[in-house]
CSV table of C-alpha atoms and ligand atoms in Angstrom, one decimal:
chain,number,residue,atom,x,y,z
C,15,MET,CA,1.6,-9.9,-28.7
C,16,THR,CA,2.5,-11.0,-32.2
C,17,CYS,CA,5.2,-13.5,-33.2
C,18,PRO,CA,8.1,-12.3,-35.1
C,19,ASP,CA,6.5,-13.1,-38.4
C,20,SER,CA,3.5,-11.1,-37.1
C,21,ARG,CA,1.1,-14.0,-36.6
C,22,PRO,CA,-0.8,-13.6,-33.4
C,23,ALA,CA,0.9,-15.7,-30.7
C,24,GLU,CA,-1.1,-18.8,-29.6
C,25,LEU,CA,-3.3,-19.2,-26.7
C,26,GLN,CA,-3.9,-22.9,-25.6
C,27,PRO,CA,-6.8,-24.1,-23.7
C,28,ARG,CA,-5.9,-26.2,-20.5
C,29,LEU,CA,-7.6,-27.5,-17.6
C,30,THR,CA,-6.2,-26.7,-14.2
C,31,ALA,CA,-6.1,-29.3,-11.3
C,32,ASP,CA,-9.3,-28.3,-9.8
C,33,GLY,CA,-11.0,-29.0,-13.2
C,34,SER,CA,-11.6,-25.3,-14.1
C,35,PHE,CA,-10.7,-23.9,-17.6
C,36,SER,CA,-7.6,-21.7,-18.1
C,37,LEU,CA,-5.3,-20.8,-21.0
C,38,TRP,CA,-1.5,-21.0,-21.7
C,39,SER,CA,0.0,-17.9,-23.4
C,40,GLU,CA,2.8,-18.8,-25.9
C,41,ALA,CA,3.8,-15.2,-26.2
C,42,PHE,CA,4.3,-14.8,-22.4
C,43,GLN,CA,5.3,-18.3,-21.8
C,44,GLU,CA,3.1,-18.4,-18.8
C,45,GLY,CA,-0.4,-19.8,-17.6
C,46,PHE,CA,-3.5,-17.6,-17.0
C,47,HIS,CA,-3.8,-19.2,-13.7
C,48,CYS,CA,-1.9,-21.2,-11.2
C,49,ASP,CA,-1.7,-25.0,-12.0
C,50,ARG,CA,-3.9,-25.8,-8.9
C,51,GLY,CA,-6.8,-24.2,-10.2
C,52,ALA,CA,-8.3,-21.0,-11.9
C,53,LEU,CA,-11.4,-21.3,-9.8
C,54,GLY,CA,-9.5,-21.8,-6.6
C,55,GLU,CA,-7.0,-19.1,-7.4
C,56,ALA,CA,-10.1,-16.5,-7.9
C,57,GLN,CA,-11.4,-17.6,-4.6
C,58,HIS,CA,-8.3,-17.9,-2.3
C,59,THR,CA,-6.0,-15.4,-3.9
C,60,PHE,CA,-8.3,-12.7,-5.1
C,61,LEU,CA,-11.8,-12.8,-3.5
C,62,ALA,CA,-11.0,-14.0,0.1
C,63,PRO,CA,-8.5,-11.1,0.8
C,64,ALA,CA,-10.7,-8.6,-0.7
C,65,GLY,CA,-12.8,-8.2,2.3
C,66,LEU,CA,-16.1,-7.7,0.3
C,67,GLU,CA,-18.3,-8.4,3.3
C,68,LEU,CA,-16.6,-5.4,5.1
C,69,ILE,CA,-17.5,-2.8,2.4
C,70,ALA,CA,-20.3,-0.3,3.5
C,71,ARG,CA,-23.6,-1.7,2.6
C,72,ASN,CA,-25.4,1.5,1.7
C,73,ARG,CA,-24.0,1.6,-2.0
C,74,SER,CA,-22.6,-0.6,-4.7
C,75,VAL,CA,-19.1,-2.2,-4.4
C,76,ARG,CA,-16.7,-0.3,-6.9
C,77,VAL,CA,-14.2,-2.6,-8.4
C,78,LEU,CA,-11.4,-2.3,-11.2
C,79,GLU,CA,-10.0,-5.6,-12.8
C,80,VAL,CA,-6.6,-5.3,-14.4
C,81,CYS,CA,-6.3,-8.1,-17.0
C,82,VAL,CA,-9.7,-9.6,-17.2
C,83,GLY,CA,-8.4,-12.5,-19.5
C,84,THR,CA,-10.9,-15.2,-19.5
C,85,GLY,CA,-13.2,-13.5,-17.2
C,86,THR,CA,-12.8,-16.0,-14.4
C,87,ASN,CA,-12.2,-13.4,-11.6
C,88,THR,CA,-15.2,-11.3,-13.1
C,89,ALA,CA,-17.5,-14.1,-12.8
C,90,ALA,CA,-16.3,-15.4,-9.4
C,91,LEU,CA,-16.8,-11.7,-8.3
C,92,LEU,CA,-20.4,-11.5,-9.6
C,93,GLU,CA,-21.4,-14.6,-8.0
C,94,GLN,CA,-19.8,-13.8,-4.7
C,95,LEU,CA,-21.5,-10.2,-4.5
C,96,SER,CA,-24.7,-11.6,-5.7
C,97,ASP,CA,-24.7,-14.1,-2.9
C,98,LEU,CA,-23.9,-11.1,-0.5
C,99,GLY,CA,-26.9,-9.4,-2.0
C,100,ARG,CA,-24.6,-6.6,-3.2
C,101,GLY,CA,-24.6,-4.4,-6.5
C,102,MET,CA,-21.3,-3.6,-8.1
C,103,GLN,CA,-19.9,-1.0,-10.5
C,104,TRP,CA,-17.1,-2.6,-12.3
C,105,TRP,CA,-14.4,-1.5,-14.7
C,106,GLY,CA,-12.3,-3.8,-16.5
C,107,LEU,CA,-8.8,-3.6,-18.4
C,108,GLU,CA,-7.6,-5.9,-21.2
C,109,LEU,CA,-5.4,-6.0,-24.2
C,110,ASP,CA,-6.6,-9.1,-26.1
C,111,ARG,CA,-10.0,-10.0,-27.1
C,112,ARG,CA,-9.4,-13.8,-27.5
C,113,PRO,CA,-9.2,-15.1,-24.0
C,114,LEU,CA,-12.8,-14.1,-23.2
C,115,ALA,CA,-14.0,-15.5,-26.4
C,116,MET,CA,-12.2,-18.6,-26.1
C,117,ALA,CA,-13.6,-19.2,-22.7
C,118,LEU,CA,-17.0,-18.6,-23.7
C,119,ALA,CA,-16.7,-20.9,-26.5
C,120,GLU,CA,-15.9,-23.9,-24.2
C,121,VAL,CA,-18.9,-25.7,-22.5
C,122,SER,CA,-16.6,-26.6,-19.6
C,123,PHE,CA,-16.0,-22.8,-18.9
C,124,ARG,CA,-19.7,-21.9,-19.1
C,125,SER,CA,-20.7,-24.7,-17.0
C,126,GLN,CA,-18.7,-23.3,-14.2
C,127,TRP,CA,-21.0,-20.3,-13.7
C,128,ARG,CA,-24.6,-19.3,-13.3
C,129,PRO,CA,-26.4,-18.4,-16.4
C,130,SER,CA,-26.8,-14.8,-15.3
C,131,SER,CA,-22.7,-14.5,-15.1
C,132,VAL,CA,-22.3,-16.1,-18.4
C,133,ALA,CA,-24.8,-13.5,-19.8
C,134,VAL,CA,-22.8,-10.8,-18.3
C,135,LEU,CA,-19.5,-12.2,-19.8
C,136,GLU,CA,-21.4,-12.4,-23.1
C,137,GLN,CA,-22.3,-8.9,-23.0
C,138,LEU,CA,-18.8,-7.7,-22.2
C,139,GLU,CA,-17.5,-9.7,-25.1
C,140,GLN,CA,-20.0,-8.5,-27.5
C,141,GLN,CA,-20.8,-4.9,-26.4
C,142,GLY,CA,-18.0,-4.1,-23.9
C,143,HIS,CA,-20.5,-3.4,-21.1
C,144,TRP,CA,-23.4,-4.7,-19.2
C,145,GLN,CA,-26.1,-3.3,-17.0
C,146,SER,CA,-28.5,-5.1,-14.7
C,147,ASN,CA,-30.9,-4.2,-11.8
C,148,GLN,CA,-27.9,-4.4,-9.3
C,149,SER,CA,-24.8,-4.0,-11.4
C,150,GLN,CA,-23.0,-2.5,-14.2
C,151,GLY,CA,-19.6,-2.7,-15.8
C,152,ARG,CA,-17.4,-1.5,-18.6
C,153,LEU,CA,-14.5,-3.2,-20.4
C,154,LEU,CA,-11.8,-1.0,-21.8
C,155,TRP,CA,-10.0,-2.9,-24.6
C,156,GLY,CA,-6.5,-1.9,-25.1
C,157,ASP,CA,-3.2,-1.4,-23.3
C,158,ALA,CA,-4.0,-1.2,-19.7
C,159,ARG,CA,-1.6,1.8,-19.1
C,160,GLU,CA,-3.4,3.9,-22.0
C,161,GLN,CA,-6.9,2.8,-20.8
C,162,LEU,CA,-6.2,3.5,-17.2
C,163,ARG,CA,-5.5,7.1,-18.1
C,164,HIS,CA,-9.1,7.6,-19.2
C,165,LEU,CA,-10.5,6.3,-15.9
C,166,LEU,CA,-8.2,8.1,-13.5
C,167,PRO,CA,-10.0,11.6,-13.3
C,168,ALA,CA,-13.4,10.0,-12.4
C,169,LEU,CA,-12.2,7.1,-10.2
C,170,ARG,CA,-9.5,8.5,-8.1
C,171,GLY,CA,-9.9,7.7,-4.5
C,172,SER,CA,-13.1,6.0,-4.9
C,173,LEU,CA,-12.6,2.3,-5.5
C,174,ASP,CA,-13.3,-0.5,-2.9
C,175,LEU,CA,-11.1,-3.0,-4.7
C,176,VAL,CA,-8.5,-3.4,-7.6
C,177,LEU,CA,-7.8,-6.9,-8.7
C,178,HIS,CA,-4.4,-7.0,-10.5
C,179,ASP,CA,-3.8,-10.3,-12.5
C,180,ALA,CA,-1.2,-9.3,-15.0
C,181,PHE,CA,1.4,-11.8,-16.1
C,182,SER,CA,4.5,-11.9,-13.9
C,183,PRO,CA,6.8,-8.9,-13.7
C,184,ARG,CA,9.5,-10.8,-15.3
C,185,VAL,CA,7.6,-11.2,-18.5
C,186,CYS,CA,5.2,-8.1,-18.4
C,187,PRO,CA,6.9,-5.4,-16.4
C,188,GLN,CA,5.0,-2.8,-18.2
C,189,LEU,CA,2.1,-3.4,-15.7
C,190,TRP,CA,4.1,-3.5,-12.5
C,191,THR,CA,6.0,-0.3,-12.6
C,192,LEU,CA,6.1,2.5,-10.0
C,193,GLU,CA,4.1,4.5,-12.1
C,194,PHE,CA,1.4,2.2,-13.1
C,195,LEU,CA,1.0,0.9,-9.6
C,196,GLY,CA,1.1,4.5,-8.3
C,197,GLN,CA,-2.0,5.2,-10.6
C,198,LEU,CA,-3.7,2.0,-9.4
C,199,GLY,CA,-3.1,2.9,-5.9
C,200,SER,CA,-4.5,6.4,-6.3
C,201,LEU,CA,-7.9,5.0,-7.3
C,202,LEU,CA,-8.3,3.4,-3.9
C,203,GLY,CA,-10.8,4.9,-1.5
C,204,PRO,CA,-9.6,5.2,2.3
C,205,ARG,CA,-10.2,1.5,3.1
C,206,GLY,CA,-9.9,0.3,-0.5
C,207,ARG,CA,-7.6,-2.8,-1.1
C,208,LEU,CA,-5.4,-3.9,-4.2
C,209,VAL,CA,-5.2,-7.6,-4.3
C,210,SER,CA,-2.7,-9.5,-6.4
C,211,TYR,CA,-1.0,-13.0,-6.7
C,212,CYS,CA,2.3,-11.3,-6.9
C,213,SER,CA,4.7,-11.3,-4.1
C,214,ALA,CA,7.7,-10.0,-5.8
C,215,ALA,CA,10.0,-7.5,-3.9
C,216,ALA,CA,10.0,-4.8,-6.8
C,217,VAL,CA,6.2,-4.8,-6.8
C,218,ARG,CA,5.8,-4.6,-3.0
C,219,GLN,CA,8.3,-2.0,-2.6
C,220,ALA,CA,6.7,0.2,-5.4
C,221,LEU,CA,3.3,-0.2,-3.7
C,222,ARG,CA,5.0,0.8,-0.3
C,223,LEU,CA,6.8,3.8,-1.9
C,224,GLN,CA,3.1,5.1,-2.7
C,225,GLY,CA,2.5,5.1,1.0
C,226,LEU,CA,0.1,2.0,0.8
C,227,GLU,CA,0.1,-0.5,3.7
C,228,LEU,CA,1.2,-4.0,2.8
C,229,ALA,CA,0.2,-7.6,3.9
C,230,SER,CA,1.2,-11.1,2.6
C,231,ILE,CA,-1.5,-13.3,1.4
C,232,ARG,CA,-1.4,-16.6,3.2
C,233,PRO,CA,-0.4,-19.8,1.3
C,234,TRP,CA,-3.3,-22.3,0.3
C,235,PRO,CA,-4.1,-24.2,3.4
C,236,ASP,CA,-2.5,-27.6,1.9
C,237,ALA,CA,0.4,-25.6,0.2
C,238,PRO,CA,3.8,-27.1,0.4
C,239,ALA,CA,6.1,-25.5,3.2
C,240,HIS,CA,8.2,-23.5,0.8
C,241,GLN,CA,5.5,-21.4,-0.5
C,242,TRP,CA,5.8,-18.6,1.8
C,243,SER,CA,3.2,-16.3,0.2
C,244,ASN,CA,0.3,-16.4,-2.1
C,245,GLY,CA,0.4,-12.7,-3.0
C,246,SER,CA,0.0,-9.2,-1.7
C,247,VAL,CA,-2.6,-6.8,-0.4
C,248,ALA,CA,-2.1,-3.1,-0.5
C,249,SER,CA,-4.3,-0.4,1.2
C,250,PRO,CA,-4.2,3.2,2.4
C,251,ALA,CA,-5.6,1.8,5.6
C,252,ALA,CA,-3.9,-0.4,8.1
C,253,LEU,CA,-4.5,-4.2,7.1
C,254,GLY,CA,-3.5,-6.2,10.2
C,255,ASN,CA,-3.5,-10.0,10.4
C,256,ASN,CA,-6.6,-12.1,9.6
C,257,GLN,CA,-7.4,-15.7,8.1
C,258,GLN,CA,-6.6,-14.5,4.6
C,259,PHE,CA,-3.4,-12.4,5.0
C,260,ALA,CA,-0.7,-11.2,7.5
C,261,ALA,CA,1.8,-8.6,8.2
C,262,LEU,CA,5.1,-9.2,6.1
C,263,SER,CA,7.3,-11.5,8.1
C,264,THR,CA,10.8,-10.6,9.0
C,265,MET,CA,12.0,-12.5,5.8
C,266,GLU,CA,9.7,-10.6,3.6
C,267,GLU,CA,10.7,-7.3,5.1
C,268,GLU,CA,14.3,-8.2,4.5
C,269,HIS,CA,13.6,-9.0,0.8
C,270,LEU,CA,12.5,-5.4,0.4
C,271,LYS,CA,15.9,-4.3,1.6
C,272,THR,CA,17.6,-6.2,-1.3
C,273,ARG,CA,18.3,-5.4,-4.9
C,274,ALA,CA,15.3,-7.4,-5.9
C,275,ALA,CA,13.2,-4.5,-4.6
C,276,GLU,CA,14.4,-2.1,-7.2
C,277,PRO,CA,11.1,-1.0,-8.7
C,278,TYR,CA,10.4,-1.3,-12.6
C,279,ARG,CA,10.0,2.2,-13.9
C,280,ASP,CA,8.3,3.7,-17.1
C,281,SER,CA,8.0,7.4,-16.8
C,282,SER,CA,6.6,7.6,-20.4
C,283,GLY,CA,4.0,5.2,-19.7
C,284,ARG,CA,4.6,3.5,-23.2
C,285,ALA,CA,7.9,1.7,-22.8
C,286,ASP,CA,8.4,-1.7,-23.9
C,287,ALA,CA,9.3,-4.6,-21.6
C,288,GLU,CA,12.9,-4.9,-22.6
C,289,THR,CA,13.4,-1.2,-22.1
C,290,ILE,CA,11.9,-1.4,-18.6
C,291,ARG,CA,13.9,-4.6,-17.7
C,292,ALA,CA,17.1,-3.0,-19.0
C,293,GLU,CA,16.6,0.3,-17.0
C,294,ARG,CA,16.0,-1.9,-13.8
C,295,ARG,CA,19.1,-3.9,-14.5
C,296,LYS,CA,21.1,-0.6,-14.6
C,297,ALA,CA,19.5,0.8,-11.3
C,298,GLN,CA,20.4,-2.6,-9.6
C,299,ALA,CA,23.7,-2.4,-10.8
C,300,ASN,CA,24.4,1.1,-9.1
C,301,SER,CA,22.4,0.2,-6.1
C,302,THR,CA,23.7,0.1,-2.6
C,303,ALA,CA,20.8,-2.3,-1.4
C,304,SER,CA,21.9,-5.7,0.0
C,305,SER,CA,22.3,-8.7,-2.2
C,306,THR,CA,19.2,-10.7,-2.9
C,307,ASN,CA,21.5,-13.9,-3.0
C,308,GLY,CA,22.8,-13.3,0.3
C,309,TRP,CA,19.2,-12.8,1.6
C,310,ARG,CA,18.1,-16.1,-0.1
C,311,LYS,CA,21.1,-18.0,1.4
C,312,ARG,CA,20.3,-16.5,4.9
C,313,TRP,CA,16.8,-17.8,4.6
C,314,GLN,CA,17.2,-20.9,2.6
C,315,GLU,CA,16.3,-23.1,5.6
C,316,VAL,CA,12.7,-21.8,5.6
C,317,GLY,CA,11.9,-21.3,1.9
C,318,ASN,CA,13.1,-21.8,-1.5
C,319,PHE,CA,11.6,-18.5,-2.7
C,320,ARG,CA,9.7,-19.7,-5.6
C,321,ASN,CA,6.9,-17.5,-6.9
C,322,PRO,CA,3.8,-19.5,-6.2
C,323,ARG,CA,2.6,-18.9,-9.8
B,414,SAM,C1,-2.7,-13.8,-16.1
B,414,SAM,S1,-3.9,-13.4,-17.5
B,414,SAM,C2,-5.1,-12.8,-16.7
B,414,SAM,C3,-6.0,-13.8,-16.3
B,414,SAM,C4,-7.5,-13.5,-15.9
B,414,SAM,N1,-7.6,-12.7,-14.8
B,414,SAM,C5,-8.3,-14.5,-16.0
B,414,SAM,O1,-9.0,-14.8,-15.0
B,414,SAM,O2,-8.4,-15.3,-17.1
B,414,SAM,C6,-3.1,-12.0,-18.1
B,414,SAM,C7,-3.7,-11.1,-19.0
B,414,SAM,O3,-3.2,-9.9,-19.2
B,414,SAM,C8,-3.4,-9.5,-20.7
B,414,SAM,N2,-2.4,-8.4,-21.0
B,414,SAM,C9,-1.1,-8.6,-21.3
B,414,SAM,N3,-0.6,-7.4,-21.5
B,414,SAM,C10,-1.5,-6.5,-21.3
B,414,SAM,C11,-1.5,-5.0,-21.5
B,414,SAM,N4,-0.4,-4.3,-21.8
B,414,SAM,N5,-2.6,-4.4,-21.1
B,414,SAM,C12,-3.8,-5.1,-20.7
B,414,SAM,N6,-3.9,-6.3,-20.7
B,414,SAM,C13,-2.7,-7.0,-20.9
B,414,SAM,C14,-3.4,-10.6,-21.4
B,414,SAM,O4,-4.0,-10.7,-22.6
B,414,SAM,C15,-4.0,-11.7,-20.4
B,414,SAM,O5,-5.4,-11.7,-20.8
């Protein structure tokens, strides 16, 4: 994440519409959260579909967070689990130390959370881990692909929840490949869930190819009609329908039959974004899948296909 002249690319603080703190990344040309609200996104997109209240009560909840950033999802998770009287074992992956440090330097960010949550984020920033009566966690700094390899042997098949909050597949395809998503899927316990804001066909198809069940996160209650999904949930277990998510609609299923569903691939686990995008463009050019434009035109009456982020 450096500029061509090797200065670190800038991160700009900004407030989202619900008044919560966020950042804008110059390097990725994307915000860390949706404009409507960092706090709202943590709640509606990540925690509500996670089904924390359904997890067996005789042990701690086991969570991996991919792309910790400012720690907004981490703090929201800590507070929700504390309200449920649950302990947590947590692992986090993040490349850049600046977002958490910048968030903790902001009074407005700190005042969003209970002092105990701020204390956990401070320990993560300073020591890379925390431990309390009920919970413990470890933050692995570095490229998530590299760091995940260290966790795979110990965590395989054991997690209740993976929160995946990388920048979009278009700008950060490294963290949305068939291989990386496959590794994340392999960490899930039998009823575990992977939750992401992303509804891209390439991501959903990659998760389905790993044998995971899929559901589409419902748009926010007052979202404009064209926002057809607020993200995806994937699990080894059937997901069904509830207030937070539903089975993929006919339109979404058809999306997975188009060239847009060609997965990103990175067999070395070290490829850069442009190489991954170029490989996918080649595969799409040779694909016999139907045209995404044709799909879009067929469904244009009911959606404008804009990613909610
Ligand atoms: C959308 S932001 C995460 C937002 C975060 N969940 C929050 O609440 O602030 C994406 C994050 O991915 C991190 N990132 C980008 N490339 C990465 C990589 N290869 N490995 C790990 N983290 C990466 C960025 O530093 C950024 O913090």
